[in-house]
Each structure stands twice: as C-alpha cells, then as structure tokens.
Short mmCIF file of C-alpha atoms in Angstrom, two decimals:
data_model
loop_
_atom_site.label_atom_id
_atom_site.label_comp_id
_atom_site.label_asym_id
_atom_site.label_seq_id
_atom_site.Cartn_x
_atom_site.Cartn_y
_atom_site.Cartn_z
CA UNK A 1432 0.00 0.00 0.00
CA UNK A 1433 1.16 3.49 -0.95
CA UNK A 1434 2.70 5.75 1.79
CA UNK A 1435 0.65 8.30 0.67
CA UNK A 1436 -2.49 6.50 1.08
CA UNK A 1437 -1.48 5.32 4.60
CA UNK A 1438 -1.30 8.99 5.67
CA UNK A 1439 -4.16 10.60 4.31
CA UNK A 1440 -5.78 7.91 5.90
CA UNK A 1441 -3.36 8.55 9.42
CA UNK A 1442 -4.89 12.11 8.87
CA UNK A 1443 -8.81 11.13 8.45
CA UNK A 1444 -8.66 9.07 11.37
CA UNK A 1445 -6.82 11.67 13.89
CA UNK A 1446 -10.28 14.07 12.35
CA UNK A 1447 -13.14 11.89 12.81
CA UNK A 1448 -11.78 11.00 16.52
CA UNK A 1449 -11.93 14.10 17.57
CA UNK A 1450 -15.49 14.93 15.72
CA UNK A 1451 -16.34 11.73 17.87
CA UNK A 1452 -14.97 12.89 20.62
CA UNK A 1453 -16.88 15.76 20.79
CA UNK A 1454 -20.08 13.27 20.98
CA UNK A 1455 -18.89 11.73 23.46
CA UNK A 1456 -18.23 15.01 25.48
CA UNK A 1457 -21.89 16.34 25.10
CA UNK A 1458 -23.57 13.05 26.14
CA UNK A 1459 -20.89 13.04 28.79
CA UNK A 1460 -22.09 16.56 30.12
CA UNK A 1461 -25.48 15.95 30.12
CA UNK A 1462 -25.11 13.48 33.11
CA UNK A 1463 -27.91 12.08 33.77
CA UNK A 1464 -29.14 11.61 30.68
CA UNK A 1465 -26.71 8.58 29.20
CA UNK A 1466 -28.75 5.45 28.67
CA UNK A 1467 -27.32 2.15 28.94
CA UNK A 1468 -28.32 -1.17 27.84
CA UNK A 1469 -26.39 -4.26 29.14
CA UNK A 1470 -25.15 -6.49 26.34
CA UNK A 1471 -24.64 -9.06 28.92
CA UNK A 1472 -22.91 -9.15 32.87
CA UNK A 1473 -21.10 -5.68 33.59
CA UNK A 1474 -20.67 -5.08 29.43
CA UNK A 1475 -22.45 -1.84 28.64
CA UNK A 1476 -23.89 0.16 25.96
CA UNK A 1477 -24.66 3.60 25.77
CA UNK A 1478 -26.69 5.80 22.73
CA UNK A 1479 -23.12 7.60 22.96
CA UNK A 1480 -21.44 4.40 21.48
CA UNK A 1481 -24.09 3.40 18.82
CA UNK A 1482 -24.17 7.38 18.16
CA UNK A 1483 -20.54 7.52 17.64
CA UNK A 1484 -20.36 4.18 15.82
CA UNK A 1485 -22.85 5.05 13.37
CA UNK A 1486 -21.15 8.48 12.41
CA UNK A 1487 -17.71 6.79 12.46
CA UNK A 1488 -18.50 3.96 9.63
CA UNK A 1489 -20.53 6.85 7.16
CA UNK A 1490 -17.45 8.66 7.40
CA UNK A 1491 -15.47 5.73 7.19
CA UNK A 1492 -17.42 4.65 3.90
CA UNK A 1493 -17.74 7.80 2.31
CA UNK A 1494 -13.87 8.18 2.49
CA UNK A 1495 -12.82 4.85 1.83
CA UNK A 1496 -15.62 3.36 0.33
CA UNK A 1497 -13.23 -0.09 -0.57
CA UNK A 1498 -11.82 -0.22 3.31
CA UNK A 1499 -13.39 -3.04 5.48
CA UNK A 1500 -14.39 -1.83 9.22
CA UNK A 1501 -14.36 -3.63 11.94
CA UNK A 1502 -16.27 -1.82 15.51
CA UNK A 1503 -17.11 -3.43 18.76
CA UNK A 1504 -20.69 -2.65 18.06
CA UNK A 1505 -21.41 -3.50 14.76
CA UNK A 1506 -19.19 -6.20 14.30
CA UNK A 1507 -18.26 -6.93 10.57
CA UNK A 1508 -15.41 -9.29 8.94
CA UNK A 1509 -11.62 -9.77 7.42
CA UNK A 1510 -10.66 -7.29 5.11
CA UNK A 1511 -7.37 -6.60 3.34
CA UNK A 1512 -7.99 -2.93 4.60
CA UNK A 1513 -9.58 -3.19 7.63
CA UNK A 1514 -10.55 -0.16 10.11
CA UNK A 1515 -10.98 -1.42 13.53
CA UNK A 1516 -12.94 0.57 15.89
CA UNK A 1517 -13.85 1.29 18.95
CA UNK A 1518 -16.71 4.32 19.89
CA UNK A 1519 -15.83 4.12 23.68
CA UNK A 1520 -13.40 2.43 24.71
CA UNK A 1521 -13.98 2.26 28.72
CA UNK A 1522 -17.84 2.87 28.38
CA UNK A 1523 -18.21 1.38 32.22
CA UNK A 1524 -16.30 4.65 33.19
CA UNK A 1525 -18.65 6.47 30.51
CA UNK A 1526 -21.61 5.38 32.02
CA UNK A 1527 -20.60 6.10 35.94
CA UNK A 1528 -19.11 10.02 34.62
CA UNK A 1529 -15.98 9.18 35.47
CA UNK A 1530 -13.49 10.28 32.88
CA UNK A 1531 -11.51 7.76 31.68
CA UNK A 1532 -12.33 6.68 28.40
CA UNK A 1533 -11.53 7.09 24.77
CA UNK A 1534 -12.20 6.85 20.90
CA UNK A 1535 -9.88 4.23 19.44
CA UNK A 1536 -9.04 4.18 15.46
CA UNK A 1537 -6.73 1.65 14.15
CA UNK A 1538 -6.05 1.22 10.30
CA UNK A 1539 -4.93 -2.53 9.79
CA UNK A 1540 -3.49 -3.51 6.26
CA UNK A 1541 -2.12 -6.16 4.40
CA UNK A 1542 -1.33 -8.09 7.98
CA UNK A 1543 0.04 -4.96 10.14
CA UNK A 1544 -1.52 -1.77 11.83
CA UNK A 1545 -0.51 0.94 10.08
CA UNK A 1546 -2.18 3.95 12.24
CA UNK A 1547 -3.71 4.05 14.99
CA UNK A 1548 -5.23 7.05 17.07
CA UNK A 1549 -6.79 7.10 20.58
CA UNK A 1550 -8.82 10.60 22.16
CA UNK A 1551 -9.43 11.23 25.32
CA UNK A 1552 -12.01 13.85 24.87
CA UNK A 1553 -11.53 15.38 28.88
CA UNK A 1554 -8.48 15.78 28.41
CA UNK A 1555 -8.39 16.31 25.07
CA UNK A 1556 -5.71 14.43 24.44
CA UNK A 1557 -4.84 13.36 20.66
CA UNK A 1558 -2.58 10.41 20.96
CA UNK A 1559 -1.52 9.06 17.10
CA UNK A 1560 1.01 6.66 15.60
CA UNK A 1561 1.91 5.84 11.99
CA UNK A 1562 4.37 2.81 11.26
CA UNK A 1563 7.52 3.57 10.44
CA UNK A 1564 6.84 7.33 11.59
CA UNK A 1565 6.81 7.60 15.78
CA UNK A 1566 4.09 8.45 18.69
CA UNK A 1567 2.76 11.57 19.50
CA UNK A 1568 0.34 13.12 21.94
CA UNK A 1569 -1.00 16.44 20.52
CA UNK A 1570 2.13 16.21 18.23
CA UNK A 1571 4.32 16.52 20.59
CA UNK A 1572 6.59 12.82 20.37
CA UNK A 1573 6.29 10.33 23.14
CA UNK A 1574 8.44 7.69 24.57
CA UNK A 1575 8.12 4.93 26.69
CA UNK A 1576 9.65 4.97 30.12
CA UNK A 1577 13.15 3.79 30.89
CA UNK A 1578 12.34 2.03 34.10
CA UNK A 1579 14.54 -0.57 35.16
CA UNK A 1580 13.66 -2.40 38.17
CA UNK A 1581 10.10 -4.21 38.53
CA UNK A 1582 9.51 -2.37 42.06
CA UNK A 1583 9.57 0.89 40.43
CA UNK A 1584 7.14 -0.16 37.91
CA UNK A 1585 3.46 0.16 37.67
CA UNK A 1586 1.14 -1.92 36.00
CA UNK A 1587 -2.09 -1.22 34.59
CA UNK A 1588 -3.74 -4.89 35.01
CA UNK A 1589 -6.28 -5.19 33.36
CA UNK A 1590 -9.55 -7.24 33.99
CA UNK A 1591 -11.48 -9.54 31.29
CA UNK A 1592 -15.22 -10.89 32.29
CA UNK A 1593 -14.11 -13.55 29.09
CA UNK A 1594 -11.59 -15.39 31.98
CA UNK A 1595 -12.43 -16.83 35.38
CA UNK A 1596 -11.99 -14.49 38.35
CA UNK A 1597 -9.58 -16.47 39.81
CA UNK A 1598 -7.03 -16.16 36.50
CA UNK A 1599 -7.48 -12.29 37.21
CA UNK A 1600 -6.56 -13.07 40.88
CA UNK A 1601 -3.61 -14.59 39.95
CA UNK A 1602 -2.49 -12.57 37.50
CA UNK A 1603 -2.38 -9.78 39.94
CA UNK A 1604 -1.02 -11.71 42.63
CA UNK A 1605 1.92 -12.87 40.46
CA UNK A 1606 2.54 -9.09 39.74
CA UNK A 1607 3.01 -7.89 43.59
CA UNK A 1608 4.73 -10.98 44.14
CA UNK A 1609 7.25 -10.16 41.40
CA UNK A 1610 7.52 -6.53 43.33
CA UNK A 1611 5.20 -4.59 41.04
CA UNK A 1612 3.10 -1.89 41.33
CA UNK A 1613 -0.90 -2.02 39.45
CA UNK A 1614 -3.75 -0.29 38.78
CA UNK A 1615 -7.16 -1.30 37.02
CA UNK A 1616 -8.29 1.95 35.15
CA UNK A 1617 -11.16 0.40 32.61
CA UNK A 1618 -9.71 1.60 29.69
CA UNK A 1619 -7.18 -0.69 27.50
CA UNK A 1620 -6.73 2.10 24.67
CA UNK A 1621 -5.67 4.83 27.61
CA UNK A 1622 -3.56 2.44 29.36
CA UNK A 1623 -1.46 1.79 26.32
CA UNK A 1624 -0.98 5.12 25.55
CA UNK A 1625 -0.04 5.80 29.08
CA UNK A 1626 2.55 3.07 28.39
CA UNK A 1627 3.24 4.96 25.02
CA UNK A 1628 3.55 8.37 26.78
CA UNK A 1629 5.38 7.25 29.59
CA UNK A 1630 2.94 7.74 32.66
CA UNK A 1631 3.14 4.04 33.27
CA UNK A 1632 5.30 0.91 32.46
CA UNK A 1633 3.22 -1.81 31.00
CA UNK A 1634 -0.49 -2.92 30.01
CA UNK A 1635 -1.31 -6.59 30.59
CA UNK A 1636 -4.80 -8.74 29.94
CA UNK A 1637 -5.84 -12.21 29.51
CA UNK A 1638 -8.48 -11.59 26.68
CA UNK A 1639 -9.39 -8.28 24.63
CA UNK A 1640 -10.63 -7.53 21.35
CA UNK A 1641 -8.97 -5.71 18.66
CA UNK A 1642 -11.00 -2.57 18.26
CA UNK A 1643 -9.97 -2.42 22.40
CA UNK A 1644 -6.23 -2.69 21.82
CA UNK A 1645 -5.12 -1.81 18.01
CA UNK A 1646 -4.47 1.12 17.89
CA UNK A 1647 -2.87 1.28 21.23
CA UNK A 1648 -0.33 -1.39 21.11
CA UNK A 1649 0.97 0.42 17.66
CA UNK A 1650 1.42 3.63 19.90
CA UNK A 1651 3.63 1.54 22.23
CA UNK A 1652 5.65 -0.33 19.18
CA UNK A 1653 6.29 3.89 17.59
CA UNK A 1654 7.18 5.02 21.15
CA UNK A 1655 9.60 2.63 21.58
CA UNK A 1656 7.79 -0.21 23.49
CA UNK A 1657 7.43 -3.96 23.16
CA UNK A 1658 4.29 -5.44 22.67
CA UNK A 1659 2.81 -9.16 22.20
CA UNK A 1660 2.02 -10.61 18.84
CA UNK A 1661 -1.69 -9.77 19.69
CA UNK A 1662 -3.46 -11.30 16.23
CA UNK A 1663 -1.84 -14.66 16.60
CA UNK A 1664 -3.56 -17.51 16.44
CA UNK A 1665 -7.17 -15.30 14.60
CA UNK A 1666 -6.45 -12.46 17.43
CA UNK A 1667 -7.50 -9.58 14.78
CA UNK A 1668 -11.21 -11.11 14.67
CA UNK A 1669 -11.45 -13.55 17.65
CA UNK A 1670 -9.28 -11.63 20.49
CA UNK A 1671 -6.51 -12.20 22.61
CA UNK A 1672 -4.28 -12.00 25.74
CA UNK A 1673 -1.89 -8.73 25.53
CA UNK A 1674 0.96 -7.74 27.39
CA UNK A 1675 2.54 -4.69 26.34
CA UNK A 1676 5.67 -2.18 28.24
CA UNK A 1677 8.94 -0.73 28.59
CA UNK A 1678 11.87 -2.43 27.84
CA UNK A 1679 13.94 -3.55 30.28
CA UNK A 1680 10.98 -4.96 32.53
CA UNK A 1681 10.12 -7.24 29.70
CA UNK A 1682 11.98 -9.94 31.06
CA UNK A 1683 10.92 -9.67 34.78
CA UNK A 1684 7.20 -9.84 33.68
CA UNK A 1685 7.34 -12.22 30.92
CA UNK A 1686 9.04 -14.53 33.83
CA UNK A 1687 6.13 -14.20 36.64
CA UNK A 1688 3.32 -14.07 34.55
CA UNK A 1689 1.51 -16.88 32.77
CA UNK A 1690 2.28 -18.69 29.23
CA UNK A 1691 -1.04 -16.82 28.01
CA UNK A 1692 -0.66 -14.00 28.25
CA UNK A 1693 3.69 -13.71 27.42
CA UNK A 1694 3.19 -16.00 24.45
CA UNK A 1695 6.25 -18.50 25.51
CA UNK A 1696 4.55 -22.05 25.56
#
C-alpha cells in the first residue's frame, strides 16, 4: 500500500476522533441523561457508542468506500484494509461520569496496523502513531519509560469478564509478588498510551478484542515499546491476551506471569 495512502488515511482518522470525541463530550455533560443497555454481565452500551459508531463507519465509507471496518458494536469481517474501531473504549467509566475513556481508530493492512489514534475527549488528548513514523500526543513525540527495576514499575492490570476471576486473581497476585506496582483503570486504549507516553510501564490482559487494543499497542511499538504478537492464532477477529511495556521490565514480567498472556509455551 502506498505511503501516501497510509497517511491521508493517518490524517482522516486523527479528524473523525476528535469529531467523535466531541459526541462523546456532550452526552458526557449531560449526566444524567446517558442510557445504557447491558449487552450481557457488567458489558455496557450507551446511545453515545451506537451514536458515535454510526457516524464513524458513514465517514469511514464515504472516504474509503473499498476499506473493510471492523467496531465493537457493529461487528463486521476480514478485510485486506480493515478499520478497527472502537466508539468508547472504557464505556463502564462512561456510564458512571468518570473520565476515563476514549475513541480508538486503528487502520490494519495487508497483515500490520498501520495507524492508529486514541482521544481522550476530557483531556483532550490526541494520541496518534503511523508505522515507520513515531508516537505523539497532541504532536508533541512520546516515549516509553526507561524504568529498570520491577519495584519501580506500575502496572495497569487489566480485567477480562471472558476469563475466570480467579485467573485475574492470579495474574495480579503474580505481579506484587514479582515486586510490582498495578492499577485497574477500565480503559485498555488509555492504558497503552499511558505506556506509550510514559505515565506508566506496561499494560497486561488475559483476553481483549482488537477494536480495544489496536491502535494502542501500535502507539507503544512507535514510542519505543514492546508489545505481544496480539493477532496470533485469529487475534484480529477472535481476540486475545496482551501484554505490552517498557523495555527492560520485559523480562521480569514475561518470567512471573503466565504462558497466556507472554506467548512462551
């Protein structure tokens, strides 16, 4: 695929996230008046996500009318050019007003991400990668951390209603017993950019979809990161575990925590 047509399509996205954004910010507002709809046990839906879903695939299809798109509410199917979207990622947060949650864009070709994009509307925060062309946050370029030791690392752990409790349990009892920090934010697509922008070390979860995690783990790879091979195994349509960070804890984590999630059998 042409370089060109990567980044007028880098460009698009980095737009229609923040038109999106600005959705999400109104219904956000407006308090009281976001509906939700449970999809099943503690996985929500708002009007804001099917609002914002709807306007990103017309935009999506007027632009690109030959792309594929793949959303977490619409669903949809392999493509060769495949957008893979999330409306709100974190809509739990959404829902309760607490604000932590973002638009997530990635732009998946011929077997690789190729852009991805993730807006925190609150803070209005534009975090974007290209392959082959860095991380930035507002354009400004971001880096991972350089933390070296696990006890000055913090994790954001995060939890999946797709795996038993007790592998969640373990997970994060493997972490404090390997002398890291966590936190559970609800939000894959802002924890890996806070891994890409260097507010914390790593992002780790035993199952998430790809419109959840996409675009993120490219902002790690551009910022310097490391980052699972995520659509192994049919991960790009049928999910996975992902484990993402800084350097030089790779080995420290990738030695307490299980085969799942590190990818070593």
């Amino acid at each position: 695929m042409h370089s060109s047509d990567i980044a007028r399509r880098h460009a698009f996205a980095q737009e229609i996230a923040r038109e999106a954004g600005a959705i999400a910010r109104r219904y956000f507002d407006a308090g009281d008046s976001i509906r939700t709809t449970e999809k099943g046990v503690h996985d929500l839906v708002t009007q804001a996500d099917l609002d914002i879903d709807r306007f990103l695939i017309e935009q999506l299809r007027q632009a690109f009318p030959d792309d594929g798109i793949l959303t977490e509410e619409s669903g949809g199917g392999a493509a060769t050019r495949l957008w893979v979207i999330d409306p709100i990622d974190g809509t739990t947060n959404f829902a309760r007003r607490v604000p932590h949650f973002a638009v997530s864009i990635a732009f998946h070709a011929e077997g690789r991400t190729e852009s991805g994009v993730v807006y925190n509307p609150i803070r209005d925060e534009m975090f974007a990668a290209r392959r082959g062309f860095g991380a930035a946050c507002n354009g400004r370029p971001m880096r991972v951390r350089q933390t070296r030791d696990a006890t000055d690392a913090l994790v954001d752990a995060g939890y999946s209603l797709k795996r038993p409790v007790a592998d969640y349990v373990a997970l994060v009892g493997r972490l404090l017993e390997g002398g890291f920090s966590f936190v559970q934010n609800g939000s894959a697509a802002i924890g890996l950019a806070q891994v890409a922008c260097g507010r914390i070390d790593a992002y780790c979860e035993l199952f998430l979809h790809s419109w959840d995690v996409l675009a993120g783990l490219l902002l790690v790879e551009e910022a310097g990161g490391w980052v699972s091979d995520f659509t192994a195994g049919g991960g790009l349509l049928h999910g996975n575990a992902v484990l993402a960070g800084t350097p030089a804890i790779r080995e420290p984590l990738e030695r307490i925590l299980p085969p799942e999630i590190t990818g070593r059998g």
